[in-house]
Amino acid sequence: MELQFIGAAHEVTGSCHFLQVGNKKILVDCGMRQGALKFENVSLPVDASKIDFVILTHAHIDHSGLLPKLWKEGFRGQILGTQATVSLCDIMLRDSAHIQTMEAEWRKKKGKRGVNEDKFEPLYTMEDALGVIRLLSPYSYDKIYTICDGVRVRFTDIGHLLGSASVELWLTEGRTEKKIVFSGDIGNKDQPLLKDPALTEEADYVVMESTYGDRLHDKDVGYPVEELAQILKETFDRGGNVVIPSFAVGRTQVMLFYLRQIKQNDMVPEYKNFPVYVDSPLAVDATEIFLENEESCFDEEALTLIHQGINPITFSGLKLTISTDESKAILDDYEPKVIISASGMCDAGRIKHHLKHNLWRPECTVLFVGYQSAGSPGRRILEGAEEIKIFGEPVAVRAEIKSINTLSGHADREGLLEWITGFKEKPRQVFVVHGDDEVATGFAMDLSGKGYSAMAPFSGTRFDLATGKFIEITKGIPITKTAKARIVSESYTKLKLTTKRLQELVDASTGLPNKDLDKFTAELEKLLSKYKV
């Protein structure tokens, strides 16, 4: 009964944890790493084809984005998630595959022929995404399911994203039963549309996130809808557009909720009929999924509106654009408007076109409503860049740059502590993940100071859930240029798996005649003599 940490260890992205219970092998999340990376991740300890289940905490790409790659490498097991998570993964993994293919084509055009052409290949294709989507299985909140001998699971609403959940697992080997809880991403309380995070009462072990474990959200800032209304009025008075880079899933729907309130309450009376464009096919699809899952996921305020016949995220003047021609038409319309488009960090998608046409105009406003990672175009704009490159061409930054900082989908330090102290008894061990290096370490120390046995494991750390003892405690290996190449090399991954199989063969050779062992050893030494380390 073993737990091994693979991803989101001293980092925020790439969530992936490996469990082995008896002969069953399980992943909790299979996320893509994004942004600046600090440490190496170990490879999966088994071949992808040997994994029986993947359990998803939610649909964000840093928790689900490597599922198509897992399929590409041979995985054919079952993927479990809530109904909303399954529906969102259906559209998000397709979108990710499209992005992978487009980026590979772009690199191929920019690169030199014959020079490391492997880097021009997409991480995975649409065929891989469609293959793995067929393995998705929806499960309800708050019910305990037996998925195989020795493994039971329950999903509990954690309030981070539509369909997001903490995952409770009851694991049995022989006469030993242990319960482990994976927090997933813990939501921020009192956010629009979604319920507050639910608490869990008991666990032997807890794996919890720490994204904002070192800070508190600013609760003294005014209600964001009032701040948004003021930005709209000032920009429209100048004759400009309000361009909002936004994550297609989650943040876009929250912005629509606020914009409906502004229109409903006539908070910009001089511009009652201002148009709002959502220019992102993924966001349009995601908005439909939000409305399909209202009863199971929406909070009381949103449900009250729905029961009154009011759609909380649609209103007059809302225009959803899907086709390229519809998107281009927005650029030719000079009426002041709101444009919401992805990606939220301005590094891909249609938002780049809208920035190219609006960023240089002093009458316009670019409004940031989500996290901007270090090095992203959005972060550079926020930090005062006078010009940025879009599609390889310099664009002056003359628009007004604004941000609303009260829209986080992650709990702050106070919210994280509220969740972990919700357990009736302190878990035997708390593993702190999904946080930057200093944050994860600091939050684990914070918990230790409050009487918890807590630590922030690095990738590769292994723990025996049956005995409650560490099998292996690894240290973080900083990423160098060489290490980065090694991480993304599928050939290196296969080599690691081959050495593991070789070790299994050596272990199984115990008791063989010395003659056979000597022959086996000689063959290995002959092979090794051909290579230098």
Short mmCIF file of C-alpha atoms in Angstrom, two decimals:
data_model
loop_
_atom_site.label_atom_id
_atom_site.label_comp_id
_atom_site.label_asym_id
_atom_site.label_seq_id
_atom_site.Cartn_x
_atom_site.Cartn_y
_atom_site.Cartn_z
CA MET A 1 0.00 0.00 0.00
CA GLU A 2 2.21 2.79 -1.32
CA LEU A 3 1.94 6.49 -2.20
CA GLN A 4 4.49 8.14 -4.49
CA PHE A 5 4.57 11.83 -5.37
CA ILE A 6 5.14 12.57 -9.06
CA GLY A 7 4.08 16.16 -9.82
CA ALA A 8 3.08 19.47 -8.18
CA ALA A 9 5.76 18.79 -5.56
CA HIS A 10 7.21 22.17 -4.53
CA GLU A 11 5.48 23.50 -7.68
CA VAL A 12 1.96 24.66 -8.45
CA THR A 13 1.31 22.78 -11.69
CA GLY A 14 1.51 19.22 -12.99
CA SER A 15 -0.49 17.51 -10.24
CA CYS A 16 0.03 13.74 -10.25
CA HIS A 17 0.18 11.22 -7.40
CA PHE A 18 0.67 7.45 -7.71
CA LEU A 19 -1.00 4.84 -5.49
CA GLN A 20 -0.48 1.10 -5.42
CA VAL A 21 -2.96 -1.03 -3.47
CA GLY A 22 -2.43 -4.76 -3.85
CA ASN A 23 -2.00 -5.26 -7.58
CA LYS A 24 -4.00 -2.13 -8.50
CA LYS A 25 -2.21 0.99 -9.70
CA ILE A 26 -3.96 4.36 -9.48
CA LEU A 27 -3.13 7.95 -10.41
CA VAL A 28 -4.80 10.85 -8.66
CA ASP A 29 -4.70 13.57 -11.35
CA CYS A 30 -2.49 13.58 -14.43
CA GLY A 31 -1.72 17.23 -15.01
CA MET A 32 0.43 19.21 -17.39
CA ARG A 33 3.26 21.35 -16.06
CA GLN A 34 2.91 25.02 -16.97
CA GLY A 35 4.93 28.20 -16.55
CA ALA A 36 8.39 28.41 -15.04
CA LEU A 37 9.59 25.06 -13.66
CA LYS A 38 12.10 24.66 -10.82
CA PHE A 39 12.51 20.95 -10.10
CA GLU A 40 12.68 17.70 -12.01
CA ASN A 41 9.75 15.30 -11.81
CA VAL A 42 10.39 11.57 -11.64
CA SER A 43 8.81 9.35 -14.28
CA LEU A 44 5.83 7.18 -13.45
CA PRO A 45 7.09 4.05 -11.63
CA VAL A 46 5.17 1.76 -14.01
CA ASP A 47 4.37 1.69 -17.70
CA ALA A 48 1.23 3.64 -18.62
CA SER A 49 -0.43 0.43 -19.80
CA LYS A 50 -0.20 -0.97 -16.23
CA ILE A 51 -2.26 1.83 -14.65
CA ASP A 52 -5.79 0.72 -13.77
CA PHE A 53 -7.48 3.99 -12.76
CA VAL A 54 -7.02 7.75 -12.92
CA ILE A 55 -9.08 9.75 -10.44
CA LEU A 56 -9.51 13.45 -11.28
CA THR A 57 -10.03 16.18 -8.70
CA HIS A 58 -11.10 18.63 -11.43
CA ALA A 59 -10.74 19.50 -15.10
CA HIS A 60 -8.08 22.22 -15.14
CA ILE A 61 -5.25 21.34 -17.51
CA ASP A 62 -2.64 21.33 -14.74
CA HIS A 63 -4.63 18.41 -13.26
CA SER A 64 -5.86 16.65 -16.42
CA GLY A 65 -3.74 17.85 -19.33
CA LEU A 66 -1.45 14.81 -19.69
CA LEU A 67 -4.28 12.28 -19.97
CA PRO A 68 -3.99 12.16 -23.80
CA LYS A 69 -0.23 11.56 -23.45
CA LEU A 70 -1.00 8.74 -21.02
CA TRP A 71 -3.31 7.23 -23.67
CA LYS A 72 -0.59 7.68 -26.29
CA GLU A 73 1.76 5.65 -24.07
CA GLY A 74 -0.69 2.76 -23.65
CA PHE A 75 -3.13 3.60 -20.85
CA ARG A 76 -6.53 1.96 -21.32
CA GLY A 77 -7.92 2.01 -17.78
CA GLN A 78 -10.86 3.94 -16.34
CA ILE A 79 -10.88 7.69 -15.56
CA LEU A 80 -13.16 8.79 -12.72
CA GLY A 81 -14.47 12.30 -12.11
CA THR A 82 -17.65 14.15 -11.29
CA GLN A 83 -20.19 14.68 -14.07
CA ALA A 84 -19.12 18.29 -14.59
CA THR A 85 -15.43 17.33 -14.59
CA VAL A 86 -16.06 14.70 -17.25
CA SER A 87 -18.02 17.18 -19.40
CA LEU A 88 -15.36 19.88 -19.06
CA CYS A 89 -12.51 17.45 -19.80
CA ASP A 90 -14.30 16.48 -23.00
CA ILE A 91 -13.93 20.01 -24.37
CA MET A 92 -10.71 21.03 -22.63
CA LEU A 93 -8.64 18.05 -23.74
CA ARG A 94 -9.78 18.55 -27.33
CA ASP A 95 -8.78 22.20 -27.06
CA SER A 96 -5.42 21.27 -25.55
CA ALA A 97 -4.74 18.79 -28.36
CA HIS A 98 -5.52 21.50 -30.91
CA ILE A 99 -3.10 23.86 -29.16
CA GLN A 100 -0.38 21.17 -29.03
CA THR A 101 -0.72 20.57 -32.77
CA MET A 102 -0.75 24.27 -33.67
CA GLU A 103 2.29 25.01 -31.50
CA ALA A 104 4.19 22.09 -33.03
CA GLU A 105 3.42 23.37 -36.53
CA TRP A 106 4.57 26.85 -35.54
CA ARG A 107 7.84 25.48 -34.11
CA LYS A 108 8.34 23.46 -37.28
CA LYS A 109 7.98 26.57 -39.43
CA LYS A 110 10.37 28.56 -37.24
CA GLY A 111 12.91 25.76 -36.71
CA LYS A 112 15.74 24.45 -38.82
CA ARG A 113 15.34 21.23 -40.74
CA GLY A 114 17.34 18.31 -39.44
CA VAL A 115 17.99 19.91 -36.04
CA ASN A 116 16.35 18.00 -33.15
CA GLU A 117 13.16 17.45 -35.11
CA ASP A 118 11.57 15.56 -32.18
CA LYS A 119 10.85 18.93 -30.58
CA PHE A 120 8.55 19.74 -33.51
CA GLU A 121 6.22 16.87 -32.66
CA PRO A 122 3.14 17.68 -30.56
CA LEU A 123 2.99 16.27 -27.05
CA TYR A 124 -0.16 14.51 -28.23
CA THR A 125 -2.70 14.75 -31.04
CA MET A 126 -6.45 15.06 -31.39
CA GLU A 127 -6.60 11.30 -31.93
CA ASP A 128 -4.97 10.78 -28.52
CA ALA A 129 -7.40 13.21 -26.88
CA LEU A 130 -10.44 11.54 -28.43
CA GLY A 131 -9.12 8.15 -27.36
CA VAL A 132 -8.69 9.07 -23.71
CA ILE A 133 -12.00 10.97 -23.58
CA ARG A 134 -13.74 7.64 -24.22
CA LEU A 135 -12.36 6.39 -20.90
CA LEU A 136 -14.00 9.14 -18.81
CA SER A 137 -16.66 7.91 -16.36
CA PRO A 138 -18.94 10.31 -14.41
CA TYR A 139 -19.58 9.86 -10.68
CA SER A 140 -21.90 11.74 -8.31
CA TYR A 141 -20.89 13.82 -5.32
CA ASP A 142 -21.21 12.43 -1.77
CA LYS A 143 -21.66 8.75 -2.65
CA ILE A 144 -19.19 5.99 -1.81
CA TYR A 145 -18.30 3.77 -4.78
CA THR A 146 -16.34 0.52 -4.80
CA ILE A 147 -14.22 0.72 -7.95
CA CYS A 148 -12.33 -2.55 -7.40
CA ASP A 149 -11.42 -4.94 -4.60
CA GLY A 150 -9.77 -2.93 -1.86
CA VAL A 151 -10.57 0.56 -3.17
CA ARG A 152 -13.58 2.76 -2.38
CA VAL A 153 -13.91 6.40 -3.42
CA ARG A 154 -16.06 9.44 -2.68
CA PHE A 155 -16.07 12.89 -4.31
CA THR A 156 -16.84 15.94 -2.12
CA ASP A 157 -17.47 19.43 -3.53
CA ILE A 158 -14.42 21.60 -2.88
CA GLY A 159 -15.72 24.82 -4.51
CA HIS A 160 -12.79 25.62 -6.80
CA LEU A 161 -14.26 24.99 -10.25
CA LEU A 162 -17.45 23.53 -11.60
CA GLY A 163 -17.23 19.83 -10.71
CA SER A 164 -14.12 20.19 -8.54
CA ALA A 165 -13.79 17.76 -5.66
CA SER A 166 -11.68 16.53 -2.84
CA VAL A 167 -11.22 12.78 -3.16
CA GLU A 168 -11.62 10.36 -0.25
CA LEU A 169 -10.13 6.90 -0.74
CA TRP A 170 -10.56 3.89 1.53
CA LEU A 171 -7.77 1.42 0.77
CA THR A 172 -7.68 -2.20 1.96
CA GLU A 173 -4.87 -4.76 1.79
CA GLY A 174 -5.52 -7.95 3.71
CA ARG A 175 -6.66 -6.86 7.15
CA THR A 176 -5.21 -3.36 6.84
CA GLU A 177 -7.51 -0.46 5.89
CA LYS A 178 -6.38 3.15 5.60
CA LYS A 179 -8.14 6.29 4.46
CA ILE A 180 -6.36 8.97 2.44
CA VAL A 181 -7.87 12.28 1.33
CA PHE A 182 -6.62 14.37 -1.60
CA SER A 183 -7.83 17.95 -1.20
CA GLY A 184 -7.61 18.89 -4.87
CA ASP A 185 -7.64 22.68 -5.28
CA ILE A 186 -9.53 24.16 -2.33
CA GLY A 187 -11.90 26.91 -3.40
CA ASN A 188 -12.20 30.45 -2.09
CA LYS A 189 -15.30 31.09 0.01
CA ASP A 190 -18.12 33.45 -1.00
CA GLN A 191 -17.35 33.31 -4.72
CA PRO A 192 -20.10 33.66 -7.35
CA LEU A 193 -21.93 30.59 -8.68
CA LEU A 194 -20.08 27.85 -6.79
CA LYS A 195 -20.69 26.40 -3.34
CA ASP A 196 -18.18 26.97 -0.56
CA PRO A 197 -15.69 24.13 0.03
CA ALA A 198 -17.15 21.24 2.01
CA LEU A 199 -15.19 19.85 4.94
CA THR A 200 -14.09 16.26 5.47
CA GLU A 201 -14.20 14.81 8.97
CA GLU A 202 -11.67 11.99 9.12
CA ALA A 203 -8.59 10.58 7.42
CA ASP A 204 -5.41 8.73 8.25
CA TYR A 205 -3.48 10.69 5.64
CA VAL A 206 -4.11 13.96 3.80
CA VAL A 207 -2.51 15.32 0.62
CA MET A 208 -3.40 19.01 0.44
CA GLU A 209 -2.68 21.98 -1.77
CA SER A 210 -0.88 25.14 -0.61
CA THR A 211 -1.12 27.59 -3.53
CA TYR A 212 -1.76 30.61 -1.30
CA GLY A 213 -0.48 29.11 1.93
CA ASP A 214 1.67 32.18 2.58
CA ARG A 215 -0.89 34.96 2.18
CA LEU A 216 -4.36 36.27 2.90
CA HIS A 217 -6.72 37.62 0.27
CA ASP A 218 -7.43 41.34 0.62
CA LYS A 219 -10.85 41.51 2.24
CA ASP A 220 -10.81 45.31 2.55
CA VAL A 221 -11.17 45.85 -1.19
CA GLY A 222 -14.67 46.81 -2.32
CA TYR A 223 -17.11 44.42 -3.96
CA PRO A 224 -15.59 43.59 -7.38
CA VAL A 225 -18.81 44.36 -9.27
CA GLU A 226 -18.58 48.00 -8.17
CA GLU A 227 -14.95 48.23 -9.26
CA LEU A 228 -15.83 46.64 -12.60
CA ALA A 229 -18.72 49.06 -13.18
CA GLN A 230 -16.42 52.04 -12.57
CA ILE A 231 -13.85 50.71 -15.05
CA LEU A 232 -16.56 50.22 -17.68
CA LYS A 233 -17.88 53.77 -17.27
CA GLU A 234 -14.46 55.42 -17.42
CA THR A 235 -13.44 53.45 -20.51
CA PHE A 236 -16.73 53.97 -22.36
CA ASP A 237 -16.49 57.70 -21.57
CA ARG A 238 -13.20 57.71 -23.49
CA GLY A 239 -14.79 55.82 -26.37
CA GLY A 240 -12.69 52.71 -25.79
CA ASN A 241 -13.13 48.97 -25.33
CA VAL A 242 -12.62 46.97 -22.15
CA VAL A 243 -10.57 43.92 -23.12
CA ILE A 244 -10.57 41.15 -20.51
CA PRO A 245 -8.09 38.27 -20.91
CA SER A 246 -9.83 35.45 -19.06
CA PHE A 247 -9.55 31.74 -18.47
CA ALA A 248 -12.25 30.13 -20.58
CA VAL A 249 -13.46 27.81 -17.84
CA GLY A 250 -14.48 29.31 -14.52
CA ARG A 251 -13.30 32.91 -14.61
CA THR A 252 -15.22 33.81 -17.78
CA GLN A 253 -18.48 32.60 -16.23
CA VAL A 254 -17.81 34.62 -13.06
CA MET A 255 -17.28 37.74 -15.17
CA LEU A 256 -20.59 37.10 -16.94
CA PHE A 257 -22.27 36.82 -13.53
CA TYR A 258 -20.90 40.24 -12.53
CA LEU A 259 -21.75 41.84 -15.87
CA ARG A 260 -25.34 40.58 -15.56
CA GLN A 261 -25.53 42.27 -12.14
CA ILE A 262 -24.22 45.52 -13.59
CA LYS A 263 -26.86 45.50 -16.31
CA GLN A 264 -29.64 44.30 -14.00
CA ASN A 265 -28.93 47.03 -11.43
CA ASP A 266 -28.28 49.74 -14.04
CA MET A 267 -24.84 50.45 -12.59
CA VAL A 268 -23.58 52.14 -15.78
CA PRO A 269 -26.72 54.14 -16.60
CA GLU A 270 -25.10 56.15 -19.39
CA TYR A 271 -24.45 52.96 -21.37
CA LYS A 272 -27.41 50.69 -20.64
CA ASN A 273 -27.05 48.55 -23.76
CA PHE A 274 -23.28 48.10 -23.96
CA PRO A 275 -22.40 44.88 -25.83
CA VAL A 276 -20.39 42.06 -24.27
CA TYR A 277 -18.54 39.62 -26.53
CA VAL A 278 -17.27 36.25 -25.34
CA ASP A 279 -14.79 35.46 -28.09
CA SER A 280 -13.60 31.97 -27.21
CA PRO A 281 -15.17 28.77 -28.54
CA LEU A 282 -13.95 26.92 -25.45
CA ALA A 283 -15.55 29.49 -23.14
CA VAL A 284 -18.82 29.24 -25.07
CA ASP A 285 -18.86 25.45 -24.69
CA ALA A 286 -17.90 25.72 -21.02
CA THR A 287 -20.72 28.19 -20.35
CA GLU A 288 -23.22 25.66 -21.70
CA ILE A 289 -21.77 22.99 -19.40
CA PHE A 290 -22.10 25.34 -16.42
CA LEU A 291 -25.82 25.65 -17.09
CA GLU A 292 -26.22 21.89 -17.53
CA ASN A 293 -24.77 21.26 -14.04
CA GLU A 294 -26.51 24.01 -12.11
CA GLU A 295 -28.39 21.84 -9.61
CA SER A 296 -25.38 19.83 -8.46
CA CYS A 297 -22.77 22.61 -8.42
CA PHE A 298 -24.32 26.10 -8.12
CA ASP A 299 -24.59 27.90 -4.79
CA GLU A 300 -27.83 29.06 -3.17
CA GLU A 301 -27.70 32.56 -4.66
CA ALA A 302 -27.34 31.25 -8.23
CA LEU A 303 -30.01 28.58 -7.73
CA THR A 304 -32.45 31.18 -6.37
CA LEU A 305 -32.05 33.16 -9.58
CA ILE A 306 -32.56 30.05 -11.69
CA HIS A 307 -35.70 29.08 -9.78
CA GLN A 308 -37.00 32.59 -10.49
CA GLY A 309 -36.46 31.98 -14.19
CA ILE A 310 -33.32 34.16 -14.33
CA ASN A 311 -30.21 32.82 -16.03
CA PRO A 312 -27.31 34.03 -13.82
CA ILE A 313 -24.74 34.23 -16.63
CA THR A 314 -26.69 35.51 -19.64
CA PHE A 315 -28.25 38.90 -20.36
CA SER A 316 -29.25 41.23 -23.17
CA GLY A 317 -26.31 42.40 -25.23
CA LEU A 318 -24.29 39.21 -24.69
CA LYS A 319 -22.81 37.89 -27.93
CA LEU A 320 -21.07 34.50 -28.09
CA THR A 321 -18.71 34.24 -31.05
CA ILE A 322 -17.50 30.91 -32.34
CA SER A 323 -16.41 31.24 -35.97
CA THR A 324 -13.28 33.04 -37.12
CA ASP A 325 -15.38 35.41 -39.22
CA GLU A 326 -17.46 36.37 -36.18
CA SER A 327 -14.27 37.01 -34.24
CA LYS A 328 -12.82 39.22 -36.97
CA ALA A 329 -16.06 41.20 -37.15
CA ILE A 330 -15.51 42.38 -33.56
CA LEU A 331 -12.32 44.11 -34.67
CA ASP A 332 -14.24 46.11 -37.29
CA ASP A 333 -16.86 47.35 -34.80
CA TYR A 334 -15.86 50.66 -33.19
CA GLU A 335 -18.71 50.88 -30.68
CA PRO A 336 -17.39 50.76 -27.07
CA LYS A 337 -17.76 47.22 -25.80
CA VAL A 338 -16.51 44.53 -23.45
CA ILE A 339 -14.43 41.75 -25.02
CA ILE A 340 -13.75 38.62 -22.96
CA SER A 341 -11.33 36.23 -24.61
CA ALA A 342 -8.82 33.48 -23.83
CA SER A 343 -6.18 32.69 -22.95
CA GLY A 344 -6.14 34.32 -19.55
CA MET A 345 -2.37 34.90 -19.58
CA CYS A 346 -2.38 36.31 -23.15
CA ASP A 347 0.00 33.65 -24.46
CA ALA A 348 -2.37 31.95 -26.91
CA GLY A 349 -5.81 32.13 -28.45
CA ARG A 350 -7.92 34.96 -29.82
CA ILE A 351 -7.01 37.37 -27.03
CA LYS A 352 -3.77 38.04 -28.91
CA HIS A 353 -5.73 39.50 -31.83
CA HIS A 354 -7.74 41.74 -29.50
CA LEU A 355 -4.60 42.95 -27.75
CA LYS A 356 -2.99 43.71 -31.09
CA HIS A 357 -5.95 45.92 -32.04
CA ASN A 358 -6.59 47.56 -28.65
CA LEU A 359 -3.39 47.63 -26.59
CA TRP A 360 -1.97 50.62 -28.46
CA ARG A 361 -5.15 52.70 -28.06
CA PRO A 362 -5.05 55.01 -24.97
CA GLU A 363 -8.85 55.13 -24.83
CA CYS A 364 -9.06 51.37 -24.19
CA THR A 365 -8.58 49.37 -20.99
CA VAL A 366 -7.01 45.94 -20.63
CA LEU A 367 -8.44 44.42 -17.45
CA PHE A 368 -6.76 41.43 -15.81
CA VAL A 369 -8.97 39.24 -13.63
CA GLY A 370 -6.77 36.19 -13.08
CA TYR A 371 -3.31 35.03 -12.11
CA GLN A 372 -0.47 35.92 -14.49
CA SER A 373 2.53 33.59 -14.29
CA ALA A 374 6.08 34.90 -14.36
CA GLY A 375 7.28 35.52 -17.90
CA SER A 376 3.82 35.45 -19.49
CA PRO A 377 2.76 38.32 -21.79
CA GLY A 378 0.04 39.19 -19.28
CA ARG A 379 2.56 39.51 -16.44
CA ARG A 380 4.82 41.72 -18.58
CA ILE A 381 1.91 44.02 -19.39
CA LEU A 382 0.88 44.18 -15.73
CA GLU A 383 4.44 44.99 -14.68
CA GLY A 384 4.55 48.03 -16.95
CA ALA A 385 6.11 46.91 -20.23
CA GLU A 386 6.07 49.75 -22.75
CA GLU A 387 5.76 47.32 -25.63
CA ILE A 388 5.26 43.61 -26.18
CA LYS A 389 5.53 41.37 -29.21
CA ILE A 390 2.35 39.87 -30.61
CA PHE A 391 2.66 37.51 -33.57
CA GLY A 392 6.30 38.57 -33.78
CA GLU A 393 5.52 42.29 -34.14
CA PRO A 394 6.04 44.98 -31.47
CA VAL A 395 2.85 46.56 -30.11
CA ALA A 396 3.02 49.68 -27.92
CA VAL A 397 1.26 49.51 -24.56
CA ARG A 398 -0.77 52.72 -24.40
CA ALA A 399 -4.10 51.39 -23.10
CA GLU A 400 -4.94 51.76 -19.42
CA ILE A 401 -3.93 48.60 -17.56
CA LYS A 402 -6.15 47.52 -14.67
CA SER A 403 -6.58 44.43 -12.52
CA ILE A 404 -9.19 43.16 -10.06
CA ASN A 405 -7.41 41.18 -7.39
CA THR A 406 -10.36 39.80 -5.41
CA LEU A 407 -11.40 37.00 -7.79
CA SER A 408 -9.12 34.16 -6.74
CA GLY A 409 -10.49 30.64 -7.12
CA HIS A 410 -8.03 29.35 -4.49
CA ALA A 411 -8.41 29.52 -0.72
CA ASP A 412 -5.89 31.71 1.07
CA ARG A 413 -3.91 30.65 4.14
CA GLU A 414 -6.94 31.17 6.36
CA GLY A 415 -9.13 29.05 4.08
CA LEU A 416 -6.55 26.26 3.90
CA LEU A 417 -6.28 26.18 7.68
CA GLU A 418 -10.06 26.14 8.02
CA TRP A 419 -10.22 23.09 5.75
CA ILE A 420 -7.50 21.05 7.48
CA THR A 421 -8.78 21.90 10.97
CA GLY A 422 -12.20 20.63 9.88
CA PHE A 423 -11.01 17.07 10.50
CA LYS A 424 -12.29 15.85 13.88
CA GLU A 425 -8.89 14.37 14.69
CA LYS A 426 -5.53 15.37 13.28
CA PRO A 427 -4.53 13.06 10.40
CA ARG A 428 -1.55 10.83 11.04
CA GLN A 429 0.40 12.63 8.29
CA VAL A 430 -0.25 15.68 6.10
CA PHE A 431 1.59 15.98 2.78
CA VAL A 432 1.71 19.55 1.44
CA VAL A 433 1.78 19.86 -2.36
CA HIS A 434 0.65 22.24 -5.15
CA GLY A 435 2.60 25.25 -3.93
CA ASP A 436 5.75 27.09 -4.92
CA ASP A 437 8.89 25.82 -3.22
CA GLU A 438 9.03 28.33 -0.37
CA VAL A 439 5.25 28.39 0.05
CA ALA A 440 4.81 24.61 0.33
CA THR A 441 7.74 24.35 2.75
CA GLY A 442 6.51 27.27 4.82
CA PHE A 443 2.93 26.02 5.03
CA ALA A 444 4.12 22.56 6.10
CA MET A 445 6.18 24.20 8.85
CA ASP A 446 3.13 26.25 9.80
CA LEU A 447 1.08 23.07 10.19
CA SER A 448 3.87 21.42 12.18
CA GLY A 449 3.80 24.36 14.56
CA LYS A 450 0.10 23.70 15.10
CA GLY A 451 0.68 20.11 16.11
CA TYR A 452 0.34 18.32 12.76
CA SER A 453 2.86 15.86 11.38
CA ALA A 454 3.38 17.65 8.08
CA MET A 455 5.96 17.79 5.31
CA ALA A 456 6.26 19.02 1.73
CA PRO A 457 7.56 16.06 -0.32
CA PHE A 458 9.66 16.39 -3.44
CA SER A 459 8.92 14.38 -6.55
CA GLY A 460 9.89 10.75 -6.07
CA THR A 461 9.21 10.59 -2.33
CA ARG A 462 7.56 7.28 -1.42
CA PHE A 463 5.43 6.47 1.64
CA ASP A 464 4.08 3.17 2.99
CA LEU A 465 0.46 3.84 3.91
CA ALA A 466 0.13 0.55 5.80
CA THR A 467 3.00 1.16 8.22
CA GLY A 468 2.96 4.96 8.17
CA LYS A 469 6.66 5.10 7.33
CA PHE A 470 8.61 6.70 4.51
CA ILE A 471 10.13 4.28 2.03
CA GLU A 472 12.22 6.97 0.36
CA ILE A 473 12.57 10.72 0.95
CA THR A 474 13.97 12.50 -2.08
CA LYS A 475 15.56 15.91 -2.46
CA GLY A 476 14.56 18.41 -5.10
CA ILE A 477 16.72 18.24 -8.22
CA PRO A 478 16.90 21.73 -9.79
CA ILE A 479 16.15 21.82 -13.48
CA THR A 480 19.06 22.65 -15.75
CA LYS A 481 18.89 22.90 -19.52
CA THR A 482 20.08 19.29 -19.67
CA ALA A 483 17.48 18.22 -17.13
CA LYS A 484 14.71 19.97 -19.04
CA ALA A 485 15.59 18.04 -22.15
CA ARG A 486 15.64 14.84 -20.13
CA ILE A 487 12.19 15.51 -18.66
CA VAL A 488 10.49 15.86 -22.01
CA SER A 489 12.31 12.97 -23.68
CA GLU A 490 10.06 9.97 -24.21
CA SER A 491 13.15 7.89 -25.02
CA TYR A 492 14.59 8.66 -21.59
CA THR A 493 11.29 7.69 -19.96
CA LYS A 494 11.33 4.34 -21.79
CA LEU A 495 14.92 3.78 -20.69
CA LYS A 496 13.95 4.35 -17.05
CA LEU A 497 11.08 1.86 -17.36
CA THR A 498 13.42 -0.68 -18.96
CA THR A 499 15.87 -0.41 -16.05
CA LYS A 500 12.99 -1.00 -13.67
CA ARG A 501 12.01 -4.16 -15.56
CA LEU A 502 15.65 -5.24 -15.50
CA GLN A 503 15.72 -4.84 -11.72
CA GLU A 504 12.55 -6.93 -11.45
CA LEU A 505 14.24 -9.62 -13.53
CA VAL A 506 17.32 -9.55 -11.29
CA ASP A 507 15.13 -9.83 -8.18
CA ALA A 508 13.30 -12.80 -9.70
CA SER A 509 16.62 -14.57 -10.39
CA THR A 510 17.17 -15.39 -6.71
CA GLY A 511 17.69 -19.14 -6.33
CA LEU A 512 18.70 -19.83 -9.92
CA PRO A 513 21.78 -22.04 -10.47
CA ASN A 514 25.10 -20.18 -10.26
CA LYS A 515 25.87 -21.22 -13.84
CA ASP A 516 22.80 -19.34 -15.11
CA LEU A 517 23.51 -16.33 -12.90
CA ASP A 518 27.11 -16.13 -14.13
CA LYS A 519 25.95 -16.26 -17.75
CA PHE A 520 23.34 -13.54 -17.13
CA THR A 521 25.92 -11.33 -15.39
CA ALA A 522 28.46 -11.78 -18.19
CA GLU A 523 25.90 -10.73 -20.80
CA LEU A 524 25.02 -7.61 -18.81
CA GLU A 525 28.68 -6.68 -18.34
CA LYS A 526 29.30 -7.13 -22.06
CA LEU A 527 26.41 -4.78 -22.83
CA LEU A 528 27.53 -2.20 -20.26
CA SER A 529 31.10 -2.19 -21.59
CA LYS A 530 29.80 -0.62 -24.82
CA TYR A 531 28.69 2.57 -23.05
CA LYS A 532 30.50 5.22 -21.05
CA VAL A 533 28.85 7.26 -18.28
#
